[in-house]
Tab-separated table of C-alpha atoms in Angstrom:
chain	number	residue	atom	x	y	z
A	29	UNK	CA	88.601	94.630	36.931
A	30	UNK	CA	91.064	94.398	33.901
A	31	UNK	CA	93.783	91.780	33.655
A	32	UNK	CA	96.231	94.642	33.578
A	33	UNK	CA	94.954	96.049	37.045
A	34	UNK	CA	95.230	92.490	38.584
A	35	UNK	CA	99.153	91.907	37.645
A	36	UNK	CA	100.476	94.409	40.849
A	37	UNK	CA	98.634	92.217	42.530
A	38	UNK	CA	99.825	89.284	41.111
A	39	UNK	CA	103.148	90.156	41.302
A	40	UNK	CA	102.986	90.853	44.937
A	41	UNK	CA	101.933	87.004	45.475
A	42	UNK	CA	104.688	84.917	47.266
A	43	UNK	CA	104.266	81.606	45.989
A	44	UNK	CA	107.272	79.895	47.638
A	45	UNK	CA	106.873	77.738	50.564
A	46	UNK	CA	109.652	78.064	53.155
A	47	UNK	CA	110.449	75.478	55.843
A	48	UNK	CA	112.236	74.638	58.421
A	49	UNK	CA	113.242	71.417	60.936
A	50	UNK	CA	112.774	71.030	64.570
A	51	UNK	CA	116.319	70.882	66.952
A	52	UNK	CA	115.079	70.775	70.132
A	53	UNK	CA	112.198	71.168	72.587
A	54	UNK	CA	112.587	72.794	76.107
A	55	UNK	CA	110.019	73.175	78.050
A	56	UNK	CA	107.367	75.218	76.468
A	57	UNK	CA	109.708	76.551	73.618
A	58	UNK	CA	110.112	74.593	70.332
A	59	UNK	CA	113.828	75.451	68.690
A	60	UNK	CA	113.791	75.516	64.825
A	61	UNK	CA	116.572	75.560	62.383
A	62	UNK	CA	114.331	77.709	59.873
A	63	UNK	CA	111.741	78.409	58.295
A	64	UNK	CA	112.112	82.832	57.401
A	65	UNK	CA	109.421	84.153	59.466
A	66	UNK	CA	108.657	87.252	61.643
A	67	UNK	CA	107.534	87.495	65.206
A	68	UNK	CA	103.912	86.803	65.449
A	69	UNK	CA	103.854	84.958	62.386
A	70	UNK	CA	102.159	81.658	62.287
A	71	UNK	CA	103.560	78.104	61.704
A	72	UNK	CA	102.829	74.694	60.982
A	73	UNK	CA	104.500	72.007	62.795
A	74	UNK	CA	104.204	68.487	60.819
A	75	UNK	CA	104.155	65.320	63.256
A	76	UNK	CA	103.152	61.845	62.661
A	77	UNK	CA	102.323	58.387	64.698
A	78	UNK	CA	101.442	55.165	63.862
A	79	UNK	CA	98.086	56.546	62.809
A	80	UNK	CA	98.223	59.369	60.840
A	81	UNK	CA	100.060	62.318	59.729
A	82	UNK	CA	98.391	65.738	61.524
A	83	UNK	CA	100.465	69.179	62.278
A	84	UNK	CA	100.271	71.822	65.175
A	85	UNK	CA	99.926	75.295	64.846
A	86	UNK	CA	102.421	77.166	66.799
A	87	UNK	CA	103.978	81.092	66.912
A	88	UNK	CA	106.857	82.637	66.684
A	89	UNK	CA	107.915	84.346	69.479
A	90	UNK	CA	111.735	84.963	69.539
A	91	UNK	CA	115.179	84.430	67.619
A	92	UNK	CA	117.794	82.774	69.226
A	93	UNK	CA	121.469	83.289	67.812
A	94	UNK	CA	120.057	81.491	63.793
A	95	UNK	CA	117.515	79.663	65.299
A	96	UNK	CA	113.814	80.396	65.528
A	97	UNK	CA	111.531	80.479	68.754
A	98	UNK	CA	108.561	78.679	68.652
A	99	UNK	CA	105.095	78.559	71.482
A	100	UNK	CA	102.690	76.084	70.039
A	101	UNK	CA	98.930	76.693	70.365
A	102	UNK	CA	98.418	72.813	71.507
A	103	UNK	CA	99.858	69.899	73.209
A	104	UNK	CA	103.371	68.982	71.763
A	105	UNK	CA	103.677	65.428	72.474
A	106	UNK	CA	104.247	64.226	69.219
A	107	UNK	CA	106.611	66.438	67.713
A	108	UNK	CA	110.467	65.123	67.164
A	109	UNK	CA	114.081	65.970	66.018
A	110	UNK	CA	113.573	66.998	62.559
A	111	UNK	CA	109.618	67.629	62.605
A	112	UNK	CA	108.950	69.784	59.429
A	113	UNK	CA	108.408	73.130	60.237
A	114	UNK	CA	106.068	75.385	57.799
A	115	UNK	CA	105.972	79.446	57.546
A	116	UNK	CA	102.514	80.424	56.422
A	117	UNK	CA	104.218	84.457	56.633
A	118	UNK	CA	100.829	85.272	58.303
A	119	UNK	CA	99.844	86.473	62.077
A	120	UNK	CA	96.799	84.425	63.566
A	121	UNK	CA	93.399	85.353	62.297
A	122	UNK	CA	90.102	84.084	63.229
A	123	UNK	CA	86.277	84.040	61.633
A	124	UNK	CA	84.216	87.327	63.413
A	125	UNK	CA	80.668	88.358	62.297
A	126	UNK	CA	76.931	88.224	63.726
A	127	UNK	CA	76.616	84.628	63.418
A	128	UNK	CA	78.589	84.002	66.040
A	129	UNK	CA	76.344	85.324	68.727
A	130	UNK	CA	75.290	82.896	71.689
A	131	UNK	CA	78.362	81.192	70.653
A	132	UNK	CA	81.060	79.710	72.413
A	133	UNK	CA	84.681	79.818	71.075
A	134	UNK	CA	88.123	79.175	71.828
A	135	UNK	CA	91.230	81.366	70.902
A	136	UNK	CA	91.703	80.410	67.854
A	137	UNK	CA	87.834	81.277	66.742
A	138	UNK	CA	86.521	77.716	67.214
A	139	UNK	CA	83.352	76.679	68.643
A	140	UNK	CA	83.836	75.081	71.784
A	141	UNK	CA	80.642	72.672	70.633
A	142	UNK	CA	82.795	71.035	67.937
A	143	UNK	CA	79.756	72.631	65.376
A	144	UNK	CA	81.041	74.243	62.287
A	145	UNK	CA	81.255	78.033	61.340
A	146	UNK	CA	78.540	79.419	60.498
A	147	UNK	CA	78.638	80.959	56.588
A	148	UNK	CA	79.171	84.566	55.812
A	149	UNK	CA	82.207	85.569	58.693
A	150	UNK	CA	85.119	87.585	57.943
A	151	UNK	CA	88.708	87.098	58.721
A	152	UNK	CA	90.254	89.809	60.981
A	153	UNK	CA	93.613	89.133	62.972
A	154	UNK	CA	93.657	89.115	66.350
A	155	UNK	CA	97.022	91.562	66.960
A	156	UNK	CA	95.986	95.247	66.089
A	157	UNK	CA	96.993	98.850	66.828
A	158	UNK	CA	94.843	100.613	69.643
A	159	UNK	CA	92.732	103.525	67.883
A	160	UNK	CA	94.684	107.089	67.160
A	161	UNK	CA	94.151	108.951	70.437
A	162	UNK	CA	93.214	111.954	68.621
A	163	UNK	CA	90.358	109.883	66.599
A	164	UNK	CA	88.929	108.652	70.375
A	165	UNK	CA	85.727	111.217	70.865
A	166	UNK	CA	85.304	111.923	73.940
A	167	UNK	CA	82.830	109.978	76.271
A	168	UNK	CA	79.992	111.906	77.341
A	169	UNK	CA	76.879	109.587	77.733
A	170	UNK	CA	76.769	106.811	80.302
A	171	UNK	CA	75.389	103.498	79.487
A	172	UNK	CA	73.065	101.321	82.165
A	173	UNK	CA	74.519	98.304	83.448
A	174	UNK	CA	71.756	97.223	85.457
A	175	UNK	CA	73.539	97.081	88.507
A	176	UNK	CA	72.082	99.951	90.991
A	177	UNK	CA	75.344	100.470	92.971
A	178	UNK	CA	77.258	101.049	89.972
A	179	UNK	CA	74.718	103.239	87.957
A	180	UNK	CA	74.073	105.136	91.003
A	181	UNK	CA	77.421	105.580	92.886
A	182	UNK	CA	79.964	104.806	90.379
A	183	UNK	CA	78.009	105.582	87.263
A	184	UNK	CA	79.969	104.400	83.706
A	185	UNK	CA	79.907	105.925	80.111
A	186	UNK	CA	79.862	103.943	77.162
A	187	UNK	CA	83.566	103.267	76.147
A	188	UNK	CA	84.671	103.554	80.027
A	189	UNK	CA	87.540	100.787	80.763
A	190	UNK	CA	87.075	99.651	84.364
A	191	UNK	CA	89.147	97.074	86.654
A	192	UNK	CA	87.194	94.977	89.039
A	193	UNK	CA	89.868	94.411	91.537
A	194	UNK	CA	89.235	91.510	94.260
A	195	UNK	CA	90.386	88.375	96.029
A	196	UNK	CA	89.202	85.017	95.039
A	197	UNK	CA	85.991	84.084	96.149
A	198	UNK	CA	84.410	87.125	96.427
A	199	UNK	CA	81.638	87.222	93.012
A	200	UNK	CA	83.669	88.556	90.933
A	201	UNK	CA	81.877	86.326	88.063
A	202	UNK	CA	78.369	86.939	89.639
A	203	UNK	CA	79.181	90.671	88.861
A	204	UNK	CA	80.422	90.236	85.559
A	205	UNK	CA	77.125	87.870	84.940
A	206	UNK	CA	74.290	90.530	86.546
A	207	UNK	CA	76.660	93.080	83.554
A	208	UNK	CA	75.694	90.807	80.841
A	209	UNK	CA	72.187	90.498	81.543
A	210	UNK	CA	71.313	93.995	82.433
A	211	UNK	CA	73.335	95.846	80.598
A	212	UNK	CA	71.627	97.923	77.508
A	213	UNK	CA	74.583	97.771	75.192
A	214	UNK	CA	73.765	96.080	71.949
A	215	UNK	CA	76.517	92.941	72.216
A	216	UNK	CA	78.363	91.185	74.776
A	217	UNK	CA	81.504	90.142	74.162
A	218	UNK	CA	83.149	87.778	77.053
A	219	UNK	CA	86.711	86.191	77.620
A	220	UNK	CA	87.112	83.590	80.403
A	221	UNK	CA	91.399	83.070	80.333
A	222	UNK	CA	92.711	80.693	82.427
A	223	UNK	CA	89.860	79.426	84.144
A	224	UNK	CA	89.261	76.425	85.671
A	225	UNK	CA	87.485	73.982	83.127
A	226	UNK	CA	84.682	73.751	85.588
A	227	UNK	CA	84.005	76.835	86.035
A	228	UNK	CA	83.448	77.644	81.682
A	229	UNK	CA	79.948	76.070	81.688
A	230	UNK	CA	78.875	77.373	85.292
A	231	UNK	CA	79.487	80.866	84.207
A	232	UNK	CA	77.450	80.139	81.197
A	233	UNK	CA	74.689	78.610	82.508
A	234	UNK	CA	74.335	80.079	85.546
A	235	UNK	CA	76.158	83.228	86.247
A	236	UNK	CA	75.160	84.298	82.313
A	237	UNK	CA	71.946	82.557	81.324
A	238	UNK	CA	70.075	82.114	78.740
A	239	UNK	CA	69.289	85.385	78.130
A	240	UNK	CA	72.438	86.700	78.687
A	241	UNK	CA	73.965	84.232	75.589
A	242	UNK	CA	71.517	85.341	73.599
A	243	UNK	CA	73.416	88.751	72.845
A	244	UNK	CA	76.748	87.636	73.521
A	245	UNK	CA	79.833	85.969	72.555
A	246	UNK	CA	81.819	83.471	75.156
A	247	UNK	CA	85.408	83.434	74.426
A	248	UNK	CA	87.413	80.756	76.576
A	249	UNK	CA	90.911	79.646	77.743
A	250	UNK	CA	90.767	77.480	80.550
A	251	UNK	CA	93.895	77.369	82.188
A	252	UNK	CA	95.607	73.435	81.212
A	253	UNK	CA	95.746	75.115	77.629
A	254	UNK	CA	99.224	76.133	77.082
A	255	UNK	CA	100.341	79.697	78.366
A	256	UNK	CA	100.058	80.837	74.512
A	257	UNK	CA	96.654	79.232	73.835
A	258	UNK	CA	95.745	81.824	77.188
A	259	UNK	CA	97.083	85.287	75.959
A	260	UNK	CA	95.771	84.600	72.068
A	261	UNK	CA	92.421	84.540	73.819
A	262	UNK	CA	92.205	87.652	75.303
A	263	UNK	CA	93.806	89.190	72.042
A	264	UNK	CA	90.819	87.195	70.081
A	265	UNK	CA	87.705	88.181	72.311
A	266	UNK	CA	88.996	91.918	71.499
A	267	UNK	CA	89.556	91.703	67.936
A	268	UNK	CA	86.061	90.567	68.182
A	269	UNK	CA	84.960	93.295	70.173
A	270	UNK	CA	86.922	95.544	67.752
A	271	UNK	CA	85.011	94.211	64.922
A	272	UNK	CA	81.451	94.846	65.899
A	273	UNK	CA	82.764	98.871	67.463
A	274	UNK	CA	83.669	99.079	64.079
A	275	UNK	CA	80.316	98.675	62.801
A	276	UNK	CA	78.859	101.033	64.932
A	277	UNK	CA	77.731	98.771	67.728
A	278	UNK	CA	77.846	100.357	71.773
A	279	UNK	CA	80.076	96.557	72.846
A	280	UNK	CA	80.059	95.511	76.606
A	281	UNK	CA	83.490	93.886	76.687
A	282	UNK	CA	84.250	91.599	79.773
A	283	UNK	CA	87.134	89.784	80.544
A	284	UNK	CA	88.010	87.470	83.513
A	285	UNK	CA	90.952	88.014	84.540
A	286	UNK	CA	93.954	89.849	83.634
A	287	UNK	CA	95.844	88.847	85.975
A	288	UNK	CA	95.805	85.212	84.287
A	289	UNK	CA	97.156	86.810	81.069
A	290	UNK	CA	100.139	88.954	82.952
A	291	UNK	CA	101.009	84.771	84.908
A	292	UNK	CA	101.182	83.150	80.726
A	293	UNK	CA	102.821	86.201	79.719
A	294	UNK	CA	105.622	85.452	82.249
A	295	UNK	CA	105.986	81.988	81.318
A	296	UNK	CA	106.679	83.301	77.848
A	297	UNK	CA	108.855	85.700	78.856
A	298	UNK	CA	111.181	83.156	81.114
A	299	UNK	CA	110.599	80.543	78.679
A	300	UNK	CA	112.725	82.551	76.017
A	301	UNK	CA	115.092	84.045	78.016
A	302	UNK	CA	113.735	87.386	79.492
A	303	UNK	CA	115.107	88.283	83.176
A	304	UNK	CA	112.125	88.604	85.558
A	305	UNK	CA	111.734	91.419	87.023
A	306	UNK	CA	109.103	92.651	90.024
A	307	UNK	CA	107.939	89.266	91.778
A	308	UNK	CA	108.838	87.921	89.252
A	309	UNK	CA	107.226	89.515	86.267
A	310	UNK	CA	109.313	89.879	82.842
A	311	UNK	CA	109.564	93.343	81.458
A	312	UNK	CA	107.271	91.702	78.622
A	313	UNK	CA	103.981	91.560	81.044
A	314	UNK	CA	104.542	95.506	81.672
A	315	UNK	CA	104.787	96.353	77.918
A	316	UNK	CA	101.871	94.101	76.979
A	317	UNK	CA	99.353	95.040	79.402
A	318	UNK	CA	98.379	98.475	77.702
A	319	UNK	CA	98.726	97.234	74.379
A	320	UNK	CA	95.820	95.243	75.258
A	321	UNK	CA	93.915	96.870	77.806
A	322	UNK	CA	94.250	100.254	75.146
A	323	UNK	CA	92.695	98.461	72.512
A	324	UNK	CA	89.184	99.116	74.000
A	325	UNK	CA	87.298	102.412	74.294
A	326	UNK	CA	85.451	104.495	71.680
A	327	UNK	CA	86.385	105.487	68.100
A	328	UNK	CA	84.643	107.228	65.665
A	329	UNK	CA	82.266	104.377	64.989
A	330	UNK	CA	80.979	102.743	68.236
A	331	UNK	CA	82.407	101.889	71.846
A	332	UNK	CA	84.343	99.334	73.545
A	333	UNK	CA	82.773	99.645	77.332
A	334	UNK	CA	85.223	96.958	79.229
A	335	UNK	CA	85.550	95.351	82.240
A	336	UNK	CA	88.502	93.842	83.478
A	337	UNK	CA	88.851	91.880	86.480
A	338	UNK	CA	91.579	91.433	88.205
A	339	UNK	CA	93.002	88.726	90.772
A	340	UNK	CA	94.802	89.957	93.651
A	341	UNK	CA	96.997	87.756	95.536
A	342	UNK	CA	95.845	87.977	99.113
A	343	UNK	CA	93.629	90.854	98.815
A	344	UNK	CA	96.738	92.915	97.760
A	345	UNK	CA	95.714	95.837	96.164
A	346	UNK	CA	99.116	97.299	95.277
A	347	UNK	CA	100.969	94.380	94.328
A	348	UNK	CA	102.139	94.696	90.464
A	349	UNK	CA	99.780	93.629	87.960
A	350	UNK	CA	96.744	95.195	89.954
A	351	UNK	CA	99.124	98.739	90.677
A	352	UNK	CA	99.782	98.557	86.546
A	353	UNK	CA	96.275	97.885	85.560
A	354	UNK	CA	95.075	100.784	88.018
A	355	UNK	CA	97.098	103.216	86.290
A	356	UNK	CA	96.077	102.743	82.599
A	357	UNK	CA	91.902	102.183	83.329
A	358	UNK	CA	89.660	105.113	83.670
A	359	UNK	CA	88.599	103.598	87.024
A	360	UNK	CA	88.643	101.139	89.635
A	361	UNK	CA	85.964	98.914	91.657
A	362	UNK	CA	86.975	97.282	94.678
A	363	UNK	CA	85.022	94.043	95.616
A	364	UNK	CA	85.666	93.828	99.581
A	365	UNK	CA	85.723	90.273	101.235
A	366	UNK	CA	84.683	91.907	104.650
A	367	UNK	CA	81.767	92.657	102.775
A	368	UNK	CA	80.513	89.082	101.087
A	369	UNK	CA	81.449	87.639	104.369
A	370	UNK	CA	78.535	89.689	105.898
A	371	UNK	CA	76.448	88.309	102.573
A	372	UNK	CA	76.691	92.226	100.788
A	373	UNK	CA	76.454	91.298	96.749
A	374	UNK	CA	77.478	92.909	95.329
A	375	UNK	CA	80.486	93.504	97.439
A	376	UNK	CA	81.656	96.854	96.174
A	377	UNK	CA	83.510	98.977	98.579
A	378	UNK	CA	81.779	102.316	97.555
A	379	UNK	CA	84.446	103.904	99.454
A	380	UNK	CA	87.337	102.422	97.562
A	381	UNK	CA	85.980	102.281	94.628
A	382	UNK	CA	86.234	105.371	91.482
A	383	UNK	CA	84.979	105.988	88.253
A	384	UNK	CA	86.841	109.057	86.951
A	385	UNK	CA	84.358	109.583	84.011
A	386	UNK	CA	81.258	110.360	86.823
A	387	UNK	CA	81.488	113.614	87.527
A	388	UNK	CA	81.500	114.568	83.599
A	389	UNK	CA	78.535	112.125	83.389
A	390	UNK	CA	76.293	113.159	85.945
A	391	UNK	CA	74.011	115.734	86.482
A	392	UNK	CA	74.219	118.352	89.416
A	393	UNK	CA	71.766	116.480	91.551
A	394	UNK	CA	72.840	112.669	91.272
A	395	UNK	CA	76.546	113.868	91.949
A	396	UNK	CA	75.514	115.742	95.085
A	397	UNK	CA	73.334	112.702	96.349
A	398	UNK	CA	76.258	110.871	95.357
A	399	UNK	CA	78.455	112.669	97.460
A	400	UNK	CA	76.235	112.721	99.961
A	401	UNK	CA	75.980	108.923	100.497
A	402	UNK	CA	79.835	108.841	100.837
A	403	UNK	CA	80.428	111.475	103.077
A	404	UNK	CA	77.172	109.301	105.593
A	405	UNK	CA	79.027	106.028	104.972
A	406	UNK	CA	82.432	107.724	105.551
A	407	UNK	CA	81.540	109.272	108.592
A	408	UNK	CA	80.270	105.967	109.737
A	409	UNK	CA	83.168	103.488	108.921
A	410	UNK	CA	85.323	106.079	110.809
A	411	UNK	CA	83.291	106.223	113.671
A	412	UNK	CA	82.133	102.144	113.998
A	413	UNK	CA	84.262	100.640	116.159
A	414	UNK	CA	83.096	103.474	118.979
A	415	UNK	CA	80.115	102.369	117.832
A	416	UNK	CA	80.024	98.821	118.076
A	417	UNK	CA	81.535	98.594	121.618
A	418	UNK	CA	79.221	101.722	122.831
A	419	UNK	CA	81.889	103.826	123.278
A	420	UNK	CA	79.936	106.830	121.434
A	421	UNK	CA	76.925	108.257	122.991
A	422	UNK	CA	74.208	109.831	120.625
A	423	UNK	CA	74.097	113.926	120.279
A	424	UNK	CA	77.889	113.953	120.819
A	425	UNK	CA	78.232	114.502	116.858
A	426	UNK	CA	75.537	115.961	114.561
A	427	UNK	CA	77.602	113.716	111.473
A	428	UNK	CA	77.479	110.649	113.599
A	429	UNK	CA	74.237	110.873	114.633
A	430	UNK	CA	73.163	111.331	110.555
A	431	UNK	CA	75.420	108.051	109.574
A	432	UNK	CA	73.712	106.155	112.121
A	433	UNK	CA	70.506	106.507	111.123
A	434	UNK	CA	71.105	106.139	107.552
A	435	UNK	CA	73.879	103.345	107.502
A	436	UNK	CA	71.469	100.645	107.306
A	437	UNK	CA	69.088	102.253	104.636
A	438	UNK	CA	72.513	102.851	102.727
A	439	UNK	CA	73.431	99.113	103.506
A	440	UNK	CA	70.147	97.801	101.857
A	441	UNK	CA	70.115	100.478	99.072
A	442	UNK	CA	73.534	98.973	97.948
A	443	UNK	CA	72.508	95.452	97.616
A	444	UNK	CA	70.712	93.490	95.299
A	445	UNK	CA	70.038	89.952	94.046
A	446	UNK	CA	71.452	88.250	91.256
A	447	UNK	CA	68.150	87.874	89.680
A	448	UNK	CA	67.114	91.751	89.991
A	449	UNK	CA	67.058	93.902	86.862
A	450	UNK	CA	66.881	97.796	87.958
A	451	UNK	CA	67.280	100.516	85.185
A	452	UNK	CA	69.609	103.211	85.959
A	453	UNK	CA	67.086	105.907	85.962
A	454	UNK	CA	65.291	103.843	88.804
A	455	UNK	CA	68.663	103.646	90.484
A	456	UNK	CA	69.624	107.146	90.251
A	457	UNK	CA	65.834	108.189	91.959
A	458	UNK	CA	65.865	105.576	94.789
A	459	UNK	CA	69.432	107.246	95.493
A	460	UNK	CA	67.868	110.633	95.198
A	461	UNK	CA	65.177	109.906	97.648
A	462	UNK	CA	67.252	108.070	99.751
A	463	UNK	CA	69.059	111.328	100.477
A	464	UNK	CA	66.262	113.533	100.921
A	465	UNK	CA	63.635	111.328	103.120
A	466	UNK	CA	66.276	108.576	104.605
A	467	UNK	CA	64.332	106.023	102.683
A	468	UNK	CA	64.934	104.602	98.816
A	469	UNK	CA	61.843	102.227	98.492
């Protein structure tokens, strides 16, 4: 390229440095007398001790009256009256490409190990538009998660977005882990926000694997970091989901849990002024939650298949966060806690449970065996507690009579073991045969 081609760029360089000074600290919100800067932009927040001289990144976030709002990504222990405040006029970015497979990061693109980069990554930044809905092809092939209640019952195409709604306790991380192994999409992408710092390396090692970190990328933000620290990492593990759709991968995206990002969300939201709203909820969690969750899907280079769980306060499936997430997914699997108390794992209520894309994804015969299987355990859940106390006698009800004898087949056909890989076709045929000879094995 010419030297006279290069001088619009040139000329488009800002070479000034603009700073600012620290006034106050409240809680989690630094308050700046300067530098210029624009929400989401990134700053550097200079601090010394007796040792040394080091600086914390932190984000803007808000304006108050001439002073600028400030979240840090850190601890802010250090930082004083009159701490020099940088502008680097930049949103966060982070390192994404293939080398980072069977690695595990932080929000801020990290390794977790304390290990450096590996070479040849690119920088992408971590706040981006969802695709153009009109550039979205439609979904039309479903992908095998290995999982044969899912792939048989509630089967999922590749750039479905799916909430796993449940109660604590009840394998939602088991779930997400038996995903990651079976699954046949090329790349898993994972994001563990706000999790207890225990519970990081048990997914990894146990819920995941070995073989499961082999083809996929751990993205965590246990929940001591601070409330910003929490939402940057579910904005990272998509941009790096985003990245590799882009390249024509088919990504598994998982992310545990939403309702973790919608609690640091608030404390954002109340931290720089914003009213809160239902239980307590700024209007900010509402207006963020499909900007995320939107993100993911297909576009006219790969797929984003996601799963989202989602942590309901006392098995509460309507309260806000859960009711919002429901309405912008393109389905909805309940985990029941009647059902892992009886040891059923997976504990997907079949009943409660919907994946909107199934009937457009299914042939004629898996959606009537389908069907079949729910109107049997329908019939039965309606009928059990005559049932149980022997209030129903047999050849009262033709229906009854059919749910009884194939509840417990059903039962068993539902479960499986952590350590079992089935392939969907396999799934789909025991279902088949379960409906036509009242036996799946």
């Amino acid at each position: 390229m010419k030297a006279a081609e290069l001088l619009p760029y040139v000329e488009q360089i800002d070479t000034l440095k603009r700073y600012g000074k620290v006034k106050r600290v409240i809680g989690l919100m630094i308050e700046s007398q300067g530098p210029e800067s624009s929400i989401g932009d990134v700053c550097w927040i200079y601090v010394s001790n007796k040792a040394n001289q080091r600086r914390i990144q932190a984000e803007v976030v808000g304006f108050k009256e001439e002073s600028v709002i400030l979240m840090p990504y850190t601890d802010i222990q250090e930082i004083a009256p009159g701490s020099v405040v940088e502008a680097t006029k930049k949103p966060l970015e982070i390192k994404v490409g293939t080398g980072l497979i069977g690695k595990v990061i932080d929000s801020l693109g990290n390794p977790l190990d304390q290990s450096l980069l590996p070479k040849g990554l690119m920088s992408v930044p971590t706040d981006q538009a969802p695709p153009n809905p009109l550039q979205r092809p439609p979904i039309n092939e479903p992908i095998e998660v290995g999982v044969r209640a899912i792939d048989s019952m509630l089967t999922v195409g590749k750039g479905q977005r799916i909430g796993i709604f449940a109660g604590s306790g009840v394998g939602k991380s088991t779930l997400l882990g038996m995903i990651a192994r079976n699954t046949k999409a090329d790349i898993n992408v994972i994001a563990l926000i706000g999790e207890r710092g225990r519970e990081v390396r048990e997914f990894i090692e146990r819920d995941l694997g070995p073989e499961g970190l082999a083809k996929s990328i751990v993205i965590a933000a246990t929940s001591d970091q601070p409330a910003l620290m929490r939402i940057k990492g579910a904005f990272t593990a998509t941009a790096v989901a985003e990245h590799f759709r882009d390249r024509g991968y088919n990504v598994m995206f998982m992310m545990d849990s939403v309702t973790r990002i919608a609690s640091a969300q608030r404390e954002i939201g109340l931290a720089v002024g914003e009213p809160p709203a239902t239980r307590g909820y700024t209007p900010s969690v509402f207006a963020i939650l499909p900007k995320l969750l939107e993100r993911t899907g297909t576009n006219e280079r790969g797929t984003i298949t996601a799963f989202y769980t989602v942590l309901v306060d006392g098995d509460d499936m309507n309260e806000p966060v859960a009711d919002t997430v429901r309405g912008i997914l393109d389905g909805h699997f309940i985990l029941d806690r009647e059902l892992a108390n009886k040891g059923h794992f997976p504990a997907l209520n079949i009943l409660k449970s919907v994946s909107r894309l199934m009937n457009h994804l299914a042939d004629d015969e898996h959606r009537r065996a389908a069907e079949r299987v729910r109107d049997l355990l329908s019939t039965y859940i309606n009928s059990e507690d005559l049932i149980n106390i022997g209030a129903y006698k047999r050849g009262t009800s033709k229906e009854i009579d059919e749910a009884i004898q194939f509840f417990p087949k059903i039962t068993s056909f539902l479960k499986q073991n952590t350590t079992e890989a089935i392939t969907k076709d396999e799934s789909v045929r025991s279902l088949i045969r379960l409906v036509e000879t009242g036996d799946w094995q």
